[in-house]
Each structure stands twice: as C-alpha cells, then as structure tokens.
Amino acid sequence: MPSSTNTAGAAGDSALRTWLQKRIRQHFRSRFLHNATWMLSGQGLQLAGRLVYFVIIAQVLGPAGYGTYVACTALIVAMSPFASLGTGNVMIKYVARDRNVLPAYLGNALLVTVASGSLLTLFALLIRPRVLPASATAPMLTAVAIAELFGTPMTYICLQAFQALGQFHRCPQLLACSTGLRVVAAVILAGSTATPLRWAYLYAAAGVLATTGGIVAVSWCCALPRFQLNLLVPSVREGFHFATSTASQSVYDDIDKTMLARLSTVESAAIYSIAYRFIEAAMLPVGSVAAVTYPEFFRQGVHGVTSTFGFARRILRRSVVYGIAIAVVLFFASGSVPLIMGRAYAQGAVALRYLCLLPVLKSVQAFLTDTLTGANYQWQRSSAQAVVAVFNVLINLSVIRAFGWRGAACSSLLTDSLLIALLYMIIRWHLRRERAVFEATLPLPVFAGEE
C-alpha cells in the first residue's frame, strides 16, 4: 500500500512539474511576442519616418549633395560606438540581473557619452581633409557629429534603459518622437534653399531635441540618472569590448560608403547607400526580435555558451527562413527603386540585386554574436568583428577603385560570410570545452565486485 501511494505521489509531482514547465513556456512566448510587437511597431514607425525624410533629402539634394552628406555620416557613424564606449550595453547586462542598479549605470553612461563625444568630434575634424571629399566642410561635419556622437547615442541609451527593464511599450513613443523631429527637419529643408550644410544643421537640431525628450522620459518613468564614479572605470573597461564590437560592425557596414565617395564618386556612394537603406528596412523584424531577446541572452549566459547557443538555435530556425524569403522579395522588387527615389537613382535597383543576400547572412549573425555576448565572451565577439572590419577595409581599397559600388557590394557579402564562419568556429570551440568539463565532473561508474 505505501508503495502504490509513493508511486501515485511521484506521478502527481511529475505531472505538476510538466504543467508548470508548460505554463512557463507559454508565459515566456506570450511575453516575448508582446514585447517583440512593441519593438516592431516602434521600429516600424522609425522606418516609415526615415523613409519619408530619406526620400525628401535624397531628391532635394540630388546625388552629388546627398553623396556628400552620406560620406560625412558614414565617417561619424563609424566612430559613434566609441561615443558611449559600450556603457549602455553594460547597463543592460547588470540591470537585466538586478534592476536596482539602473540609476548609477544610466548616469555614468550619459556622462561618458558627453566626454567621449567631444574628443571624437575633434578627432573627426582633424582627419577630415584626408578622408573626405572637399565638399564635406568642417561646419557640416561638426553638425553631423553633434547629431551622431551626442544625440543618437544618448537617445539610444534611454532606449536601452527601457529595454533592460522590459518596458518595451515605451520604446515606440521615443522612437516616434526622434524620427518625427527629423521628418519635420526634412520638410523645413524642402521648403527652403536645400544644401547639404543646411540639412546637417537641421538634422543636428532634431537630434538634440530628441535626446532631451528621451532623458526626461527615462527620468520620469524609470529613475533619475546619478553618477557613481567608482563604477565609471570598470564600466568603461568592460564597455570597451562592446564599443569595439559595434565600431567594427559600423566599419564593415558603413565605411564602404565613405570610401566610395573618396575613391570613386559621391554619386556612386549615393546609389550604394540607397540600396543599403532597403536592406536595413528589410532587417527590421529581425532587429526587433534581437532587441527583445538581448536581455535574455545575459540571463541564459550564467550557464555558459551551451545555454545561450541552445536559446539562439530556437530563434535561428525562423530568422533564417525570414532572411531567405526577404532576399527573394528584394531581388524581384528591386525594379521599384527608381519609382520611389526617382530616375537619378536608377542604378540603385541593380545595387539592390547585388545586396539582396545580405538579409540571409545578417539574420544568422544577429544571434550568433549575442550567443557569445550573453555568455560573457564579448571580447571574442569583438575580436572576430575587428578581424572582418580590417578585411573589409583592405579589400575595398582595391575593389572600389576597380569596380565602384559593385566592388563594395561584393565585398560586403564576402565580409558578412567570413564573420559567420569565425563566430561559428568560436562557438563550437566553447561547446566542446564545456562538454569536456561537464563530462570530467561526472562520477565514475561503479561495477559489480568493485565495492
């Protein structure tokens, strides 16, 4: 009788555990879909606004003027990760595990951005004559730097604060405000004498206003930023690897536009940039999923790469299917580029066909990189990205001179493929190492007669 009672109790416990696990999975999926919807709606609003002001300024400035602006922006964007020095990512890492540390990490991130952004602006002005065409003047570069080295990073830090706390419903409001101000700036430009310098001034003003609104929103809804100087140096030291990673990504994503303006023509830079904008738009759903799952990678990372890679594999099955589907759509829909942008950008359709495989590659990269980041191997992710960034610059020096934007497109595909290979090799090495450690800790079997 006791035996049957124990068996029934064990079965009941097993059924209860199964039910609880099922409910937890359902809750996670529901919360994940809810947050992903908020992020997708926010980034969708941002994309719509970007498309509006992107079309306006591309048409009113023309290929030459827009190409000059793109060259300035690409240079500053390549530097922008070092504006915050990765302190926003450090904030997400620790706030995802302990919400009470938000005020200190938020305040330190804003302080670092102000100091580092000032130094980077001076550096950009010093190298301007060597890397940018003569049409990219110092006042224009300064205005773009105010927008991209102060405004955008600080606005993004505010978004990261909401992201770390799981308050994704606030992200669309901040993104809509930031993009809406830039749309207003573009409309003002269209109604006045349109020059690249005037657009740079309007773009900077919109960025400053958006940042101010973001800081006020975070202070009101989450916590007031405060400075904790004893955490400043450790945050910068750890954040440097995040900054290196983001900077490397900016290099292999954006430096080819600056190199096109310098080594080829500003018109070719504009054509290539037009096509790349469509790729960025197509990656919006994958970016939304990556933003929502990013804090979870840090929580999974407590148990090592085996845990984070297992989490990534569940996402990769769907993201790769999406990447393949969107590549097909971009290839066949590329003929609409001149209809949207005007006949001056007719070659943008050809450029988009060259680049249409990028969504497949980037849908894999997005989660392989976070696999290493979540498991506290950000420095290995950064190293792999730095290697491919150097590779991209070196190969572009020859292919852009010879083939223009076509060479830059082929270089991008080759660079992104190389990054996937490097990341997977690193992850496989960790999986084998963790498996060996686990097997070494297992107790040795005891055979009959050995007692």
XYZ file of C-alpha atoms in Angstrom:
451
model
C 0.000 0.000 0.000
C 2.727 2.591 0.810
C 4.492 1.641 -2.414
C 1.429 2.403 -4.541
C 0.923 5.659 -2.621
C 4.515 6.728 -3.283
C 4.158 5.853 -6.967
C 0.987 7.894 -7.245
C 2.674 10.816 -5.445
C 5.679 10.683 -7.780
C 3.374 10.641 -10.803
C 1.484 13.620 -9.398
C 4.718 15.550 -8.843
C 5.846 14.746 -12.369
C 2.519 15.917 -13.812
C 2.715 19.128 -11.766
C 6.259 19.841 -12.983
C 5.200 19.207 -16.582
C 2.234 21.545 -16.188
C 4.385 24.265 -14.602
C 7.026 23.981 -17.329
C 4.326 24.242 -19.991
C 2.826 27.316 -18.333
C 6.267 28.956 -18.020
C 6.995 28.336 -21.716
C 3.600 29.733 -22.682
C 4.142 32.802 -20.492
C 7.595 33.372 -21.978
C 6.285 33.047 -25.537
C 3.391 35.386 -24.760
C 5.680 37.976 -23.151
C 8.200 37.587 -25.953
C 5.579 38.108 -28.668
C 4.095 41.051 -26.767
C 7.479 42.773 -26.410
C 8.503 41.928 -29.971
C 5.282 43.517 -31.226
C 6.045 46.715 -29.324
C 9.583 46.818 -30.695
C 8.416 46.057 -34.216
C 5.806 48.800 -34.058
C 8.363 51.267 -32.719
C 10.957 50.388 -35.303
C 8.246 50.342 -37.960
C 7.345 53.932 -37.089
C 11.029 54.797 -37.159
C 11.428 53.119 -40.543
C 8.416 54.950 -42.003
C 9.758 58.277 -40.758
C 13.240 57.520 -42.046
C 11.839 56.608 -45.436
C 9.968 59.904 -45.600
C 12.904 62.163 -44.741
C 15.285 59.916 -46.671
C 13.264 60.338 -49.883
C 12.873 64.080 -49.307
C 16.545 64.853 -48.742
C 17.762 62.476 -51.473
C 15.552 64.243 -54.019
C 16.074 67.849 -52.917
C 19.857 67.476 -52.512
C 20.416 65.339 -55.626
C 23.029 62.564 -55.971
C 26.026 64.894 -55.517
C 24.694 66.690 -52.438
C 23.285 63.553 -50.882
C 26.533 61.691 -51.568
C 28.474 64.399 -49.703
C 26.142 64.078 -46.722
C 26.408 60.261 -46.807
C 30.207 60.465 -46.762
C 30.145 62.663 -43.634
C 27.568 60.494 -41.918
C 29.402 57.243 -42.674
C 32.627 58.590 -41.130
C 30.899 59.805 -37.965
C 28.753 56.671 -37.635
C 31.921 54.562 -37.795
C 33.156 56.496 -34.729
C 29.824 56.702 -32.895
C 30.118 53.408 -30.945
C 33.032 54.942 -29.045
C 30.853 57.890 -28.016
C 29.217 55.841 -25.248
C 32.086 53.333 -25.084
C 29.596 50.487 -24.732
C 28.366 51.652 -21.321
C 24.746 51.294 -22.465
C 25.290 47.583 -23.103
C 26.979 47.207 -19.722
C 23.891 48.831 -18.210
C 21.625 46.245 -19.874
C 23.811 43.379 -18.646
C 23.668 44.343 -14.982
C 20.137 45.781 -14.903
C 18.800 42.579 -16.526
C 20.123 40.760 -13.443
C 19.428 43.484 -10.816
C 17.001 46.320 -11.569
C 18.173 48.435 -8.628
C 21.478 49.398 -10.274
C 19.814 51.332 -13.132
C 20.337 54.933 -11.840
C 24.106 54.567 -11.432
C 24.743 52.824 -14.754
C 22.401 55.209 -16.600
C 24.066 58.335 -15.214
C 27.556 57.010 -15.900
C 26.626 56.106 -19.484
C 25.375 59.648 -20.190
C 28.481 61.190 -18.607
C 30.839 59.016 -20.647
C 28.984 59.933 -23.851
C 29.410 63.661 -23.297
C 33.150 63.356 -22.611
C 33.958 60.840 -25.326
C 31.751 62.508 -27.942
C 33.639 65.770 -27.519
C 37.008 64.107 -28.109
C 35.738 62.186 -31.134
C 34.364 65.367 -32.726
C 37.806 66.987 -32.503
C 39.411 63.868 -33.982
C 36.947 63.794 -36.884
C 37.737 67.424 -37.709
C 41.461 66.673 -37.697
C 41.227 63.775 -40.183
C 38.535 65.371 -42.374
C 40.880 66.688 -45.111
C 42.453 63.262 -45.557
C 39.384 61.028 -45.683
C 36.511 63.158 -47.008
C 35.937 64.992 -50.293
C 36.408 68.776 -50.340
C 32.639 69.319 -50.451
C 32.384 67.912 -46.893
C 33.183 71.096 -44.955
C 34.153 71.411 -41.298
C 30.843 73.069 -40.218
C 28.912 70.291 -41.927
C 30.972 67.573 -40.253
C 30.567 69.280 -36.853
C 26.783 69.374 -37.209
C 26.645 65.703 -38.177
C 28.892 64.906 -35.195
C 26.511 66.689 -32.802
C 23.671 64.524 -34.110
C 25.518 61.191 -34.254
C 28.074 61.453 -31.424
C 25.814 63.093 -28.841
C 22.164 62.963 -29.896
C 21.790 59.434 -31.259
C 23.961 57.622 -28.649
C 22.229 59.321 -25.713
C 18.788 58.632 -27.170
C 19.829 55.004 -27.636
C 20.981 54.811 -24.013
C 17.480 55.881 -22.976
C 16.037 53.116 -25.160
C 18.448 50.632 -23.598
C 17.195 51.617 -20.135
C 13.628 50.722 -21.163
C 14.946 47.561 -22.835
C 16.821 46.432 -19.715
C 13.686 46.866 -17.570
C 11.479 45.109 -20.122
C 9.403 48.262 -20.675
C 9.233 47.782 -24.419
C 5.875 49.559 -24.643
C 7.690 52.865 -24.098
C 10.140 52.350 -26.971
C 7.711 53.220 -29.813
C 6.991 56.596 -28.222
C 10.640 57.544 -28.008
C 11.439 56.237 -31.486
C 8.435 58.018 -32.996
C 9.436 61.296 -31.356
C 13.042 61.039 -32.533
C 12.120 60.185 -36.120
C 9.221 62.632 -36.252
C 11.551 65.521 -35.453
C 13.800 64.504 -38.351
C 10.799 64.374 -40.701
C 9.917 67.926 -39.644
C 13.524 68.943 -40.315
C 13.359 67.414 -43.813
C 10.106 69.250 -44.585
C 11.707 72.515 -43.479
C 14.669 71.759 -45.766
C 12.361 71.114 -48.734
C 10.697 74.478 -48.164
C 13.977 76.412 -48.129
C 17.207 76.593 -50.093
C 18.366 72.969 -49.915
C 22.086 72.460 -49.294
C 23.960 69.630 -47.529
C 25.135 72.084 -44.839
C 21.611 73.297 -44.073
C 20.383 69.708 -43.781
C 23.240 68.923 -41.394
C 22.190 71.848 -39.161
C 18.532 70.771 -39.162
C 19.500 67.139 -38.517
C 21.624 68.168 -35.525
C 18.820 70.284 -34.050
C 16.360 67.397 -34.350
C 18.835 65.054 -32.645
C 19.368 67.373 -29.682
C 15.626 67.818 -29.140
C 15.050 64.044 -29.305
C 17.787 63.390 -26.757
C 16.364 65.930 -24.337
C 12.950 64.282 -24.588
C 14.454 60.831 -24.049
C 16.300 61.795 -20.871
C 13.171 63.441 -19.466
C 11.106 60.314 -20.280
C 13.546 57.912 -18.613
C 13.873 60.137 -15.544
C 10.084 60.311 -15.207
C 9.202 56.667 -15.943
C 12.213 54.740 -14.583
C 14.731 56.545 -12.401
C 16.752 59.720 -12.181
C 20.300 59.238 -13.503
C 23.025 59.606 -10.904
C 26.775 59.458 -11.139
C 28.659 56.744 -9.254
C 32.289 57.400 -10.086
C 33.632 54.203 -8.516
C 31.738 52.250 -11.202
C 32.889 54.520 -14.018
C 36.259 52.930 -14.795
C 35.013 49.304 -14.543
C 32.061 50.182 -16.803
C 34.307 51.792 -19.410
C 36.774 48.898 -19.239
C 34.040 46.325 -19.792
C 32.134 48.510 -22.222
C 35.186 48.973 -24.434
C 34.655 45.467 -25.842
C 31.038 46.346 -26.675
C 32.200 49.583 -28.302
C 34.838 47.746 -30.326
C 32.203 45.290 -31.496
C 29.754 47.999 -32.555
C 32.524 50.058 -34.155
C 33.727 47.071 -36.147
C 30.174 46.466 -37.329
C 29.860 50.131 -38.314
C 33.111 49.850 -40.276
C 32.114 46.830 -42.338
C 28.553 48.178 -42.746
C 29.271 51.874 -43.444
C 32.909 52.644 -44.199
C 32.498 51.484 -47.795
C 30.193 54.479 -48.376
C 32.911 56.880 -47.246
C 35.489 55.009 -49.318
C 33.219 55.161 -52.373
C 32.958 58.941 -52.042
C 36.739 59.213 -51.720
C 37.979 56.516 -54.135
C 35.147 56.574 -56.668
C 32.441 59.292 -56.865
C 29.886 60.789 -54.493
C 27.191 59.663 -56.966
C 28.241 56.013 -56.586
C 28.168 56.447 -52.796
C 24.600 57.737 -53.074
C 23.491 54.818 -55.296
C 25.025 52.228 -52.981
C 23.575 53.945 -49.897
C 20.099 53.919 -51.458
C 20.256 50.135 -51.946
C 21.627 49.594 -48.437
C 18.701 51.547 -46.969
C 16.307 48.968 -48.398
C 18.374 46.176 -46.843
C 18.216 47.895 -43.448
C 14.453 48.261 -43.780
C 14.083 44.575 -44.616
C 16.028 43.611 -41.479
C 13.580 45.428 -39.208
C 11.725 42.318 -37.898
C 14.993 40.508 -37.137
C 16.275 43.603 -35.327
C 13.113 43.725 -33.231
C 13.497 40.087 -32.171
C 17.180 40.643 -31.382
C 16.350 43.662 -29.205
C 13.721 41.743 -27.231
C 15.877 38.645 -26.693
C 19.073 40.559 -25.854
C 18.493 40.763 -22.056
C 17.508 37.069 -22.018
C 20.872 36.134 -23.536
C 22.555 37.638 -20.459
C 20.321 35.624 -18.133
C 20.980 32.427 -20.111
C 24.698 33.257 -20.194
C 25.076 32.497 -16.489
C 25.154 28.817 -17.567
C 27.659 29.272 -20.416
C 27.699 29.115 -24.211
C 25.824 25.802 -24.245
C 22.794 27.574 -22.779
C 22.997 30.715 -24.936
C 23.562 28.739 -28.140
C 20.621 26.482 -27.337
C 18.497 29.606 -26.919
C 19.870 31.070 -30.176
C 19.133 27.913 -32.170
C 15.428 28.169 -31.374
C 15.382 31.680 -32.852
C 17.661 30.946 -35.812
C 15.274 28.407 -37.343
C 12.751 31.168 -38.001
C 15.119 34.063 -38.687
C 16.925 32.185 -41.478
C 13.622 31.348 -43.181
C 12.699 35.025 -42.995
C 16.088 36.041 -44.411
C 15.703 33.744 -47.420
C 12.145 34.927 -48.080
C 13.041 38.612 -47.912
C 16.059 38.079 -50.190
C 13.743 36.709 -52.877
C 11.330 39.615 -52.430
C 14.114 42.217 -52.660
C 15.530 40.669 -55.811
C 12.240 40.732 -57.705
C 11.023 44.045 -56.246
C 14.270 45.927 -56.900
C 12.826 47.471 -60.056
C 10.668 49.732 -57.890
C 13.679 51.675 -56.579
C 13.634 54.296 -59.406
C 9.875 54.670 -58.946
C 10.375 55.548 -55.278
C 13.613 57.513 -55.447
C 13.484 59.000 -58.945
C 15.292 58.244 -62.208
C 18.550 59.747 -60.938
C 18.863 56.643 -58.718
C 18.010 54.063 -61.401
C 21.202 52.083 -60.760
C 20.038 51.606 -57.169
C 17.869 48.738 -58.466
C 20.943 46.904 -59.738
C 22.790 47.584 -56.485
C 19.870 46.129 -54.510
C 20.060 42.900 -56.532
C 23.755 42.636 -55.670
C 22.987 43.068 -51.959
C 19.788 41.018 -51.668
C 21.560 38.073 -49.979
C 22.662 40.231 -47.044
C 19.439 39.635 -45.027
C 20.154 35.886 -45.031
C 23.635 36.436 -43.636
C 22.626 39.093 -41.118
C 19.707 37.030 -39.790
C 22.309 34.462 -38.699
C 24.891 36.942 -37.413
C 22.418 38.726 -35.144
C 22.045 35.715 -32.837
C 25.484 34.127 -33.138
C 27.004 37.372 -31.865
C 24.582 37.543 -28.918
C 25.400 33.904 -28.103
C 28.939 34.969 -27.182
C 27.916 38.287 -25.610
C 25.404 36.710 -23.247
C 27.961 34.159 -22.028
C 30.474 36.938 -21.109
C 32.667 36.367 -24.171
C 32.093 39.787 -25.667
C 35.828 40.220 -26.228
C 35.866 37.189 -28.539
C 32.891 38.533 -30.480
C 34.660 41.909 -30.729
C 37.874 40.258 -31.943
C 36.059 38.396 -34.720
C 34.273 41.559 -35.822
C 37.502 43.572 -35.745
C 39.185 40.997 -37.990
C 36.436 41.196 -40.609
C 36.373 45.003 -40.377
C 40.068 45.172 -41.249
C 39.481 42.628 -44.009
C 36.641 44.763 -45.392
C 38.729 47.945 -45.496
C 41.694 46.226 -47.141
C 39.657 44.524 -49.836
C 37.674 47.711 -50.513
C 40.883 49.619 -51.252
C 41.292 47.567 -54.401
C 37.778 46.559 -55.465
C 36.236 50.046 -55.134
C 38.909 51.588 -57.366
C 38.354 48.856 -59.933
C 34.600 48.246 -59.799
C 32.999 51.147 -57.863
C 29.855 50.314 -55.918
C 29.727 46.791 -57.450
C 33.036 46.015 -55.775
C 31.734 47.398 -52.476
C 28.631 45.177 -52.717
C 30.665 42.008 -53.342
C 32.998 42.968 -50.505
C 30.025 43.283 -48.126
C 28.755 39.799 -48.974
C 32.192 38.264 -48.545
C 32.782 40.089 -45.245
C 29.480 39.009 -43.693
C 30.080 35.388 -44.747
C 33.530 35.442 -43.153
C 32.080 36.766 -39.887
C 29.558 33.918 -39.676
C 32.335 31.370 -40.192
C 34.513 32.911 -37.454
C 31.659 33.174 -34.952
C 30.594 29.580 -35.501
C 34.150 28.319 -35.058
C 34.439 30.149 -31.722
C 31.056 28.861 -30.527
C 31.908 25.270 -31.478
C 35.158 25.520 -29.547
C 33.284 26.642 -26.426
C 30.701 23.900 -26.806
C 33.402 21.222 -26.966
C 35.234 22.744 -23.994
C 32.089 22.966 -21.842
C 31.118 19.402 -22.759
C 34.567 18.163 -21.749
C 34.353 19.997 -18.412
C 30.890 18.569 -17.760
C 31.983 15.010 -18.551
C 35.021 15.388 -16.290
C 32.751 16.213 -13.342
C 30.564 13.117 -13.781
C 31.107 10.386 -11.147
C 32.896 7.280 -12.357
C 30.613 4.222 -12.798
C 30.850 1.560 -10.132
C 30.868 -2.028 -11.425
C 29.864 -5.158 -9.581
C 32.670 -6.544 -7.493
C 34.488 -3.200 -7.122
C 32.881 -2.336 -3.795
